[in-house]
Amino acid sequence: MDPAIAVVPMGLGHLRQVLDLGHQVFDTTTKPYTSWSLTAVAEHLDSADNACWVALDSDRVVGFVLGSMEFEHRDDWGYLEWIAVAPDMQGHGIARRLVNVCSEALFARGARHIVTDVEDRNSASASLMTSSGFVPAATVTLLVRANPDEPTDAAEPTLPPITKRDLVRRGRLSVDPPRR
Ligand SMILES: CC(C)(COP(=O)(O)OP(=O)(O)OC[C@H]1O[C@@H](n2cnc3c(N)ncnc32)[C@H](O)[C@@H]1OP(=O)(O)O)[C@@H](O)C(=O)NCCC(=O)NCCS
């Protein structure tokens, strides 16, 4: 554990760095990372009982965890949805601290259980979560059936902006990261 790294509640001022760090470490072309977006971060911040924390090296956000009391229709389950640590700061126990502070906040808010989902090739995340007390509860496999009449390089259909935003938010549509 690196005591120089402070773990503090996430505020509006951290939003840009959190968004950028997520784009750096999540492969947003594949599930479950396709829903990573400004909306995903902002919705967490907007929720009164969020459990969002950042790890700071001075003013630099080197890690974050985004949790909430919103898991589907269960109001007694917390959801630890996103966690990331900057590649040059990994392996120093920062994610462990973030998982613990987020979990403690969610339990204090009345969560009976905390849910997290781990993509099956993400061994670092799986090891982090199982060694933090999470146990496997259910396995969901995303199966895809391609339309045989659809050329594989077909252009994306045009959707009304509001529909598109909603699909992206729910992880059903991926978009290119915003240009910076
Ligand atoms: C997963 C991730 C957050 C771990 O961050 P970290 O700060 O390096 O993790 P920590 O140093 O706190 O390690 C805690 C535990 O996680 C596990 N772990 C971390 N990195 C690991 C790796 N590369 N391989 C295997 N296990 C790993 C270990 O169990 C470790 O405990 P140990 O040090 O006692 O062995 C980081 O690798 C990351 O940001 N990955 C990309 C984003 C991502 O996949 N997020 C999860 C899905 S939302």
Coordinates of C-alpha atoms and ligand atoms in Angstrom, one line a residue:
M1 CA 0.0 0.0 0.0
D2 CA 1.3 3.4 -0.9
P3 CA 0.4 6.0 1.8
A4 CA 1.1 8.9 -0.6
I5 CA -1.9 8.0 -2.6
A6 CA -5.0 9.5 -1.0
V7 CA -8.4 7.9 -1.5
V8 CA -11.2 10.6 -1.5
P9 CA -14.8 10.8 -2.5
M10 CA -15.1 11.6 -6.2
G11 CA -16.3 15.1 -7.1
L12 CA -17.2 17.0 -10.2
G13 CA -13.7 18.2 -10.6
H14 CA -12.5 14.6 -11.1
L15 CA -14.9 13.8 -13.8
R16 CA -12.7 14.5 -16.8
Q17 CA -9.8 12.5 -15.5
V18 CA -12.0 9.6 -14.5
L19 CA -13.5 9.5 -18.0
D20 CA -10.1 9.6 -19.6
L21 CA -8.6 6.9 -17.4
G22 CA -11.6 4.7 -18.2
H23 CA -11.0 5.2 -21.9
Q24 CA -7.3 4.4 -21.4
V25 CA -7.9 1.0 -19.6
F26 CA -11.3 -0.3 -20.7
D27 CA -11.6 -1.9 -24.1
T28 CA -14.9 -0.1 -24.9
T29 CA -15.4 -2.2 -28.1
T30 CA -16.2 -5.3 -26.0
K31 CA -18.8 -6.1 -23.3
P32 CA -19.0 -5.2 -20.5
Y33 CA -17.1 -2.0 -21.2
T34 CA -19.2 -0.8 -24.1
S35 CA -21.3 1.4 -21.8
W36 CA -18.3 3.4 -20.5
S37 CA -19.2 7.0 -21.3
L38 CA -19.6 10.5 -19.8
T39 CA -23.2 9.5 -19.1
A40 CA -22.1 6.4 -17.1
V41 CA -19.8 8.5 -14.9
A42 CA -22.2 11.4 -14.5
E43 CA -25.2 9.2 -13.6
H44 CA -23.1 7.8 -10.8
L45 CA -22.2 11.2 -9.5
D46 CA -25.9 12.4 -9.9
S47 CA -27.1 9.5 -7.7
A48 CA -27.5 10.7 -4.1
D49 CA -26.3 7.4 -2.6
N50 CA -23.4 6.8 -4.9
A51 CA -20.2 5.3 -3.6
C52 CA -17.6 6.8 -5.9
W53 CA -14.0 7.3 -4.9
V54 CA -10.9 8.4 -6.6
A55 CA -7.2 7.6 -5.7
L56 CA -5.1 10.7 -6.0
D57 CA -1.4 11.1 -6.5
S58 CA -1.3 14.8 -5.7
D59 CA -3.9 16.2 -8.2
R60 CA -3.6 13.3 -10.6
V61 CA -6.5 10.7 -10.6
V62 CA -4.6 7.4 -10.6
G63 CA -7.6 5.2 -9.8
F64 CA -11.3 5.2 -9.3
V65 CA -14.3 3.1 -8.3
L66 CA -17.9 3.8 -9.1
G67 CA -20.5 2.1 -7.0
S68 CA -24.2 2.8 -6.4
M69 CA -27.2 1.4 -4.6
E70 CA -28.8 0.8 -8.0
F71 CA -28.7 -2.9 -9.1
E72 CA -31.7 -3.7 -11.3
H73 CA -34.8 -3.7 -9.1
R74 CA -33.1 -4.7 -5.8
D75 CA -33.0 -1.8 -3.4
D76 CA -31.0 -3.8 -0.9
W77 CA -28.1 -4.7 -3.2
G78 CA -25.2 -2.4 -4.0
Y79 CA -23.4 -2.5 -7.3
L80 CA -19.7 -2.0 -7.7
E81 CA -19.8 -1.3 -11.4
W82 CA -16.5 0.2 -12.5
I83 CA -12.9 0.2 -11.1
A84 CA -9.6 1.1 -12.7
V85 CA -6.1 2.0 -11.8
A86 CA -3.7 3.7 -14.1
P87 CA -1.3 1.2 -15.7
D88 CA 1.9 2.8 -14.2
M89 CA 0.3 2.7 -10.7
Q90 CA -1.0 -0.9 -10.8
G91 CA 0.3 -3.5 -8.4
H92 CA 0.5 -1.3 -5.3
G93 CA -2.8 -2.2 -3.6
I94 CA -4.7 0.8 -4.9
A95 CA -7.6 -1.2 -6.3
R96 CA -7.9 -3.1 -3.1
R97 CA -8.3 0.1 -1.1
L98 CA -10.9 1.3 -3.6
V99 CA -12.9 -1.9 -3.4
N100 CA -12.8 -1.8 0.4
V101 CA -13.8 1.9 0.8
C102 CA -16.6 1.5 -1.8
S103 CA -17.9 -1.7 -0.2
E104 CA -17.9 -0.2 3.3
A105 CA -19.9 2.8 2.0
L106 CA -22.5 0.5 0.3
F107 CA -22.9 -1.7 3.4
A108 CA -23.3 1.4 5.5
R109 CA -26.1 2.5 3.2
G110 CA -28.0 -0.7 3.7
A111 CA -26.7 -3.1 1.1
R112 CA -27.2 -6.7 2.1
H113 CA -25.0 -7.8 -0.8
I114 CA -22.8 -6.1 -3.3
V115 CA -22.7 -7.3 -6.9
T116 CA -19.9 -6.8 -9.3
D117 CA -19.4 -8.4 -12.8
V118 CA -16.1 -9.6 -14.1
E119 CA -15.4 -10.4 -17.8
D120 CA -14.1 -14.0 -17.9
R121 CA -10.7 -13.1 -19.5
N122 CA -10.0 -10.4 -16.9
S123 CA -7.9 -12.4 -14.5
A124 CA -6.6 -9.4 -12.6
S125 CA -10.2 -8.2 -11.8
A126 CA -11.3 -11.8 -11.0
S127 CA -8.5 -12.2 -8.5
L128 CA -9.0 -8.7 -7.0
M129 CA -12.7 -9.4 -6.4
T130 CA -12.4 -13.0 -5.1
S131 CA -9.6 -12.0 -2.8
S132 CA -11.8 -9.1 -1.6
G133 CA -14.6 -11.5 -0.5
F134 CA -16.8 -11.7 -3.6
V135 CA -17.9 -15.2 -4.6
P136 CA -19.3 -16.3 -7.9
A137 CA -23.1 -16.2 -8.0
A138 CA -24.2 -16.6 -11.6
T139 CA -22.5 -16.8 -15.0
V140 CA -24.1 -15.1 -18.0
T141 CA -22.7 -15.8 -21.5
L142 CA -23.4 -13.2 -24.1
L143 CA -24.3 -15.1 -27.3
V144 CA -24.5 -13.4 -30.6
R145 CA -26.3 -14.5 -33.8
A146 CA -25.3 -12.6 -36.9
N147 CA -27.9 -11.8 -39.6
P148 CA -26.7 -13.9 -42.6
D149 CA -28.2 -11.3 -45.0
E150 CA -26.3 -8.4 -43.5
P151 CA -22.9 -7.6 -45.0
T152 CA -20.4 -7.6 -42.1
D153 CA -19.2 -4.1 -43.1
A154 CA -22.7 -2.7 -43.2
A155 CA -23.0 0.9 -42.0
E156 CA -24.5 1.4 -38.6
P157 CA -28.2 2.2 -38.9
T158 CA -29.2 5.8 -38.2
L159 CA -30.9 6.1 -34.8
P160 CA -32.6 9.1 -33.3
P161 CA -30.1 10.7 -30.8
I162 CA -32.2 9.9 -27.8
T163 CA -32.5 6.2 -28.7
K164 CA -28.8 6.0 -29.4
R165 CA -27.9 7.6 -26.0
D166 CA -30.2 5.2 -24.2
L167 CA -28.7 2.2 -26.0
V168 CA -25.2 3.3 -25.3
R169 CA -26.0 3.9 -21.6
R170 CA -27.4 0.4 -21.3
G171 CA -24.4 -1.1 -23.0
R172 CA -26.3 -2.2 -26.0
L173 CA -24.4 0.0 -28.5
S174 CA -20.8 0.9 -28.5
V175 CA -19.5 4.3 -29.8
D176 CA -16.0 5.6 -30.5
P177 CA -14.5 7.5 -27.6
P178 CA -15.0 11.2 -27.9
R179 CA -12.2 13.1 -29.7
R180 CA -9.9 15.0 -27.5
Ligands
LIG1 C1 -8.0 -4.8 -12.0 C2 -7.2 -3.6 -11.6 C3 -8.2 -2.5 -11.1 C4 -6.3 -4.0 -10.4 O1 -5.7 -2.8 -9.9 P1 -4.4 -2.8 -9.0 O2 -4.3 -1.5 -8.2 O3 -3.2 -3.2 -9.8 O4 -4.7 -4.0 -8.0 P2 -4.0 -4.2 -6.5 O5 -2.6 -3.8 -6.6 O6 -4.9 -3.5 -5.5 O7 -4.1 -5.7 -6.3 C5 -5.1 -6.3 -5.5 C6 -5.3 -7.8 -6.0 O8 -5.8 -7.8 -7.3 C7 -5.2 -9.0 -8.0 N1 -4.4 -8.5 -9.1 C8 -4.1 -7.3 -9.4 N2 -3.4 -7.2 -10.6 C9 -3.3 -8.5 -11.0 C10 -2.8 -9.1 -12.2 N3 -2.2 -8.4 -13.1 N4 -2.9 -10.5 -12.3 C11 -3.5 -11.2 -11.3 N5 -4.1 -10.7 -10.2 C12 -4.0 -9.3 -10.1 C13 -4.4 -9.7 -6.9 O9 -5.2 -10.6 -6.3 C14 -4.0 -8.6 -6.0 O10 -3.7 -9.0 -4.7 P3 -2.2 -9.4 -4.3 O11 -1.4 -8.1 -4.6 O12 -2.3 -9.7 -2.8 O13 -1.8 -10.5 -5.1 C15 -6.3 -3.0 -12.7 O14 -5.5 -4.1 -13.2 C16 -7.0 -2.3 -13.8 O15 -7.3 -1.1 -13.7 N6 -7.3 -3.1 -14.9 C17 -8.0 -2.4 -16.1 C18 -9.5 -2.1 -15.7 C19 -10.3 -3.2 -15.4 O16 -10.2 -4.3 -15.9 N7 -11.2 -3.0 -14.4 C20 -12.1 -4.1 -13.9 C21 -13.4 -4.2 -14.6 S1 -14.5 -2.7 -14.3

